[in-house]
């Protein structure tokens, strides 16, 4: 059920930077040559940091990040249910005996917070102030994270610190991202979904583009998505840019359709093949119309 990828970061780097690498850029597991049996899985990112990819309906990954410190483990984003969270905790236990002590709520949505009650009872949840009312804490202690752009809340894990940042409204009004300075990587939560048609039901698309730009300006070595696959460093930056370009295109297409004659058909370009496109296209148009964007 659970497997540790036998890939070191060096292996990932080599395989993804090689021209011979044929890894398809997609969020669909099958197109990457993976099956349900390959999940959940841990992707080592170096320095006792791991990405955890679990599959959820309709078949794409929900990613959590695990950072091991001498005083305990910090998780960035949880999973959708208590069972899925117990599987995450089982994965943590394969790499450290330290207890989970913190969970950063990057996204307040249920698929990232639905299993909170399965976390150790003394786990501290860190949530953007505007997201507090939307989470079920399961009785866990809750601390507020950064509220304003540029504000950073640091968590001391003993031998290392982890920074929590608010880069602006994006997928929701309360997205938080997590930076691991000693590895120069950023867990983006749902601010970045790798090759997933951007779900906009509760999004602020124009500000989302700006948030992605701020993340790129952090010049991280590696960006970890909240959904879709964890790619290598160079590709993760390219995919961040591709995701921002998708939002730009969707916004411009929505504007074009609003000004076009009735019956004009949307041209989503390559984004029509991204995961969730069918279900998310009408939602994006509705949201953009409501926001006047
Ligand atoms: Zn999600």
Coordinates of C-alpha atoms and ligand atoms in Angstrom, one line a residue:
X1 CA 0.0 0.0 0.0
X2 CA 2.7 2.4 0.9
X3 CA 6.1 2.6 -0.9
X4 CA 9.1 4.8 -0.5
X5 CA 10.3 5.8 -3.9
X6 CA 13.8 4.5 -4.3
X7 CA 14.8 7.7 -5.9
X8 CA 17.3 10.1 -4.3
X9 CA 16.9 13.8 -5.2
X10 CA 20.0 13.4 -7.4
X11 CA 18.2 10.7 -9.3
X12 CA 15.2 12.9 -9.8
X13 CA 17.4 15.7 -10.9
X14 CA 19.2 13.6 -13.4
X15 CA 16.2 11.9 -14.8
X16 CA 14.2 15.1 -15.2
X17 CA 17.0 17.2 -16.7
X18 CA 18.0 14.5 -19.2
X19 CA 16.8 15.2 -22.7
X20 CA 16.1 11.5 -23.0
X21 CA 13.5 11.8 -20.2
X22 CA 10.1 11.2 -21.6
X23 CA 8.1 12.0 -18.5
X24 CA 4.8 13.3 -19.7
X25 CA 3.7 16.7 -18.3
X26 CA 0.3 15.7 -16.9
X27 CA -1.6 15.2 -13.7
X28 CA -3.1 11.9 -15.0
X29 CA -1.3 9.1 -13.2
X30 CA -1.9 6.6 -16.0
X31 CA -0.2 8.9 -18.6
X32 CA 2.8 8.9 -16.3
X33 CA 2.9 5.1 -16.3
X34 CA 1.5 4.8 -12.8
X35 CA -1.4 2.8 -11.4
X36 CA -3.5 3.1 -8.3
X37 CA -1.3 0.5 -6.6
X38 CA 1.7 2.9 -6.8
X39 CA 0.0 5.2 -4.3
X40 CA 0.3 6.7 -1.7
X41 CA 4.0 7.3 -2.1
X42 CA 6.7 9.4 -0.6
X43 CA 9.0 11.5 -2.8
X44 CA 12.3 12.4 -0.9
X45 CA 13.2 16.0 -1.5
X46 CA 16.5 16.0 0.4
X47 CA 17.3 17.1 4.0
X48 CA 14.6 15.1 5.7
X49 CA 11.9 16.7 3.6
X50 CA 9.4 14.6 1.7
X51 CA 6.4 15.1 -0.5
X52 CA 3.6 12.7 0.0
X53 CA 1.4 12.0 -3.0
X54 CA -2.0 10.3 -2.3
X55 CA -4.7 9.6 -4.9
X56 CA -8.2 10.9 -4.5
X57 CA -11.3 10.8 -6.7
X58 CA -11.5 11.4 -9.6
X59 CA -7.9 10.1 -9.8
X60 CA -5.5 12.8 -9.1
X61 CA -3.0 13.4 -6.4
X62 CA -3.3 15.4 -3.3
X63 CA 0.1 16.4 -2.0
X64 CA 1.2 16.9 1.6
X65 CA 4.7 18.0 2.6
X66 CA 6.6 16.4 5.6
X67 CA 9.4 18.3 7.3
X68 CA 11.3 16.4 10.0
X69 CA 13.0 18.5 12.7
X70 CA 14.7 17.5 15.9
X71 CA 11.7 18.7 18.0
X72 CA 9.1 17.0 15.8
X73 CA 7.5 16.8 12.4
X74 CA 5.7 19.6 10.5
X75 CA 3.1 18.6 7.9
X76 CA 2.0 21.1 5.2
X77 CA -1.6 20.3 4.2
X78 CA -3.4 17.2 5.4
X79 CA -5.5 14.7 3.5
X80 CA -9.2 14.4 2.8
X81 CA -10.4 12.0 5.5
X82 CA -9.2 10.4 8.8
X83 CA -8.3 7.2 6.9
X84 CA -6.2 9.1 4.4
X85 CA -4.6 11.0 7.2
X86 CA -3.7 7.8 9.1
X87 CA -2.0 6.6 5.9
X88 CA -0.1 9.9 5.8
X89 CA 1.0 9.4 9.4
X90 CA 2.0 5.8 8.6
X91 CA 4.2 7.2 5.9
X92 CA 5.8 9.7 8.3
X93 CA 6.5 6.8 10.7
X94 CA 8.6 5.1 8.0
X95 CA 11.1 8.0 7.9
X96 CA 11.2 9.2 11.5
X97 CA 10.1 8.3 15.0
X98 CA 9.5 12.0 15.8
X99 CA 5.8 12.9 16.4
X100 CA 3.8 15.2 14.2
X101 CA 3.5 18.5 16.1
X102 CA 2.4 21.0 13.5
X103 CA 0.1 21.1 10.5
X104 CA 0.0 24.1 8.3
X105 CA -3.4 24.6 6.6
X106 CA -2.3 25.8 3.2
X107 CA -5.8 25.2 1.8
X108 CA -8.9 25.2 4.1
X109 CA -10.8 23.0 1.6
X110 CA -12.0 19.6 2.8
X111 CA -9.7 17.5 0.7
X112 CA -6.7 19.0 2.7
X113 CA -8.3 19.3 6.1
X114 CA -10.9 16.5 6.3
X115 CA -8.8 14.2 8.4
X116 CA -7.6 16.5 11.1
X117 CA -9.2 14.5 13.8
X118 CA -6.7 11.6 13.1
X119 CA -3.7 13.8 13.9
X120 CA -2.0 13.5 17.3
X121 CA -4.1 15.3 19.9
X122 CA -1.4 18.0 20.6
X123 CA -0.9 18.9 16.9
X124 CA -1.0 22.6 16.4
X125 CA -2.8 23.8 13.3
X126 CA -1.6 27.0 11.7
X127 CA -4.3 28.7 9.6
X128 CA -4.6 32.1 7.8
X129 CA -6.9 34.3 10.0
X130 CA -9.5 34.5 7.2
X131 CA -9.7 30.7 7.0
X132 CA -10.3 30.0 10.7
X133 CA -14.1 29.8 10.3
X134 CA -13.8 27.2 7.5
X135 CA -11.8 24.5 9.2
X136 CA -12.8 21.8 11.6
X137 CA -10.0 21.6 14.0
X138 CA -11.1 18.4 15.6
X139 CA -10.2 19.9 19.0
X140 CA -6.6 20.6 18.0
X141 CA -5.0 23.9 19.0
X142 CA -5.2 26.5 16.3
X143 CA -2.7 29.3 15.8
X144 CA -3.1 32.1 13.2
X145 CA -0.6 32.3 10.4
X146 CA 0.4 35.4 8.5
X147 CA -2.4 37.7 7.4
X148 CA -0.8 40.1 5.1
X149 CA 1.4 39.8 2.0
X150 CA 5.0 39.9 3.1
X151 CA 4.3 38.7 6.6
X152 CA 6.1 35.5 7.6
X153 CA 5.5 33.2 10.6
X154 CA 8.4 31.0 11.4
X155 CA 8.0 27.7 13.2
X156 CA 11.1 26.4 15.1
X157 CA 11.4 22.6 14.6
X158 CA 14.5 22.5 16.8
X159 CA 17.4 22.1 14.4
X160 CA 15.7 24.0 11.6
X161 CA 13.0 26.6 11.0
X162 CA 10.2 26.6 8.5
X163 CA 8.5 29.8 7.2
X164 CA 4.8 30.2 6.5
X165 CA 3.9 32.9 4.0
X166 CA 0.8 34.6 2.7
X167 CA 1.4 35.6 -0.9
X168 CA -2.0 37.1 -1.6
X169 CA -5.5 35.7 -2.3
X170 CA -5.4 32.9 -4.9
X171 CA -7.3 29.7 -5.0
X172 CA -9.1 30.9 -1.8
X173 CA -8.9 34.0 0.3
X174 CA -6.7 32.3 2.8
X175 CA -4.0 30.3 1.0
X176 CA -0.7 29.8 2.9
X177 CA 2.5 28.5 1.4
X178 CA 5.4 26.9 3.3
X179 CA 9.1 27.6 2.7
X180 CA 11.9 25.3 3.9
X181 CA 14.8 27.8 3.8
X182 CA 17.6 25.2 4.3
X183 CA 16.4 23.4 1.2
X184 CA 15.2 26.5 -0.7
X185 CA 11.9 24.8 -1.6
X186 CA 8.4 26.1 -1.3
X187 CA 5.3 24.0 -0.8
X188 CA 2.6 25.9 -2.7
X189 CA -0.5 24.1 -1.6
X190 CA -3.4 24.9 -3.9
X191 CA -1.8 28.1 -5.2
X192 CA -0.1 25.7 -7.6
X193 CA -1.7 22.6 -9.1
X194 CA 0.5 20.9 -11.6
X195 CA -1.4 20.5 -14.9
X196 CA -4.8 20.8 -13.3
X197 CA -7.3 23.2 -14.8
X198 CA -7.4 25.9 -12.1
X199 CA -10.5 25.4 -9.9
X200 CA -12.0 28.8 -9.4
X201 CA -15.2 28.3 -7.4
X202 CA -13.8 30.3 -4.5
X203 CA -10.8 31.9 -6.2
X204 CA -9.6 35.4 -6.9
X205 CA -8.0 34.7 -10.3
X206 CA -6.4 38.1 -11.0
X207 CA -4.8 38.1 -7.5
X208 CA -3.9 34.4 -8.0
X209 CA -1.7 35.4 -10.9
X210 CA 0.1 37.9 -8.7
X211 CA 0.5 35.4 -5.9
X212 CA 2.2 33.0 -8.3
X213 CA 4.5 35.8 -9.5
X214 CA 5.5 36.5 -5.9
X215 CA 6.2 32.8 -5.4
X216 CA 8.4 32.8 -8.5
X217 CA 10.2 35.8 -7.2
X218 CA 11.2 33.8 -4.1
X219 CA 13.5 32.0 -6.5
X220 CA 13.0 28.7 -4.8
X221 CA 15.0 25.7 -6.1
X222 CA 11.8 23.6 -6.1
X223 CA 8.1 24.2 -6.0
X224 CA 5.7 21.6 -4.7
X225 CA 2.1 21.6 -5.9
X226 CA -1.0 20.9 -3.8
X227 CA -2.4 18.6 -6.6
X228 CA -0.7 17.0 -9.5
X229 CA 2.8 15.6 -9.5
X230 CA 6.0 16.7 -7.8
X231 CA 8.5 17.4 -10.6
X232 CA 12.2 18.2 -10.6
X233 CA 13.5 21.7 -9.8
X234 CA 13.7 23.2 -13.3
X235 CA 10.5 21.7 -14.4
X236 CA 8.7 22.7 -11.3
X237 CA 9.5 26.4 -12.1
X238 CA 8.3 25.9 -15.7
X239 CA 5.1 24.3 -14.5
X240 CA 4.5 27.2 -12.1
X241 CA 4.8 29.5 -15.1
X242 CA 2.5 27.3 -17.2
X243 CA -0.1 27.3 -14.4
X244 CA 0.0 31.1 -14.2
X245 CA -0.3 31.2 -18.0
X246 CA -3.3 29.0 -17.7
X247 CA -5.0 31.5 -15.4
X248 CA -4.1 34.3 -17.7
X249 CA -5.6 32.5 -20.7
X250 CA -8.8 31.5 -18.9
X251 CA -9.3 35.1 -17.7
X252 CA -8.8 36.5 -21.2
X253 CA -11.0 33.8 -22.8
X254 CA -13.8 34.6 -20.3
X255 CA -13.6 38.3 -21.2
X256 CA -13.7 37.5 -24.9
X257 CA -16.8 35.3 -24.4
X258 CA -18.6 38.0 -22.5
X259 CA -18.1 40.4 -25.3
X260 CA -18.7 37.9 -28.1
X261 CA -22.0 37.2 -29.9
X262 CA -24.2 34.5 -28.2
X263 CA -23.2 31.0 -29.1
X264 CA -19.5 31.8 -29.3
X265 CA -17.6 28.7 -28.2
X266 CA -14.7 28.9 -25.7
X267 CA -11.2 28.1 -27.0
X268 CA -9.4 26.6 -24.0
X269 CA -6.4 25.6 -26.0
X270 CA -4.1 23.1 -24.4
X271 CA -5.8 23.6 -21.1
X272 CA -8.8 21.6 -22.4
X273 CA -6.7 18.5 -21.8
X274 CA -5.7 19.4 -18.3
X275 CA -7.2 17.4 -15.5
X276 CA -10.7 18.7 -14.3
X277 CA -11.1 20.8 -17.4
X278 CA -14.6 19.6 -18.2
X279 CA -15.9 20.2 -14.7
X280 CA -14.0 23.4 -14.0
X281 CA -14.5 25.4 -17.2
X282 CA -18.1 26.5 -16.5
X283 CA -17.2 27.2 -12.9
X284 CA -14.3 29.4 -14.0
X285 CA -16.6 31.4 -16.4
X286 CA -19.2 31.9 -13.7
X287 CA -16.7 33.0 -11.1
X288 CA -15.0 35.4 -13.5
X289 CA -18.3 36.9 -14.5
X290 CA -19.3 37.4 -10.9
X291 CA -16.0 39.1 -10.1
X292 CA -16.1 41.2 -13.3
X293 CA -12.6 39.9 -14.2
Ligands
LIG1 ZN1 -7.7 20.5 -3.1

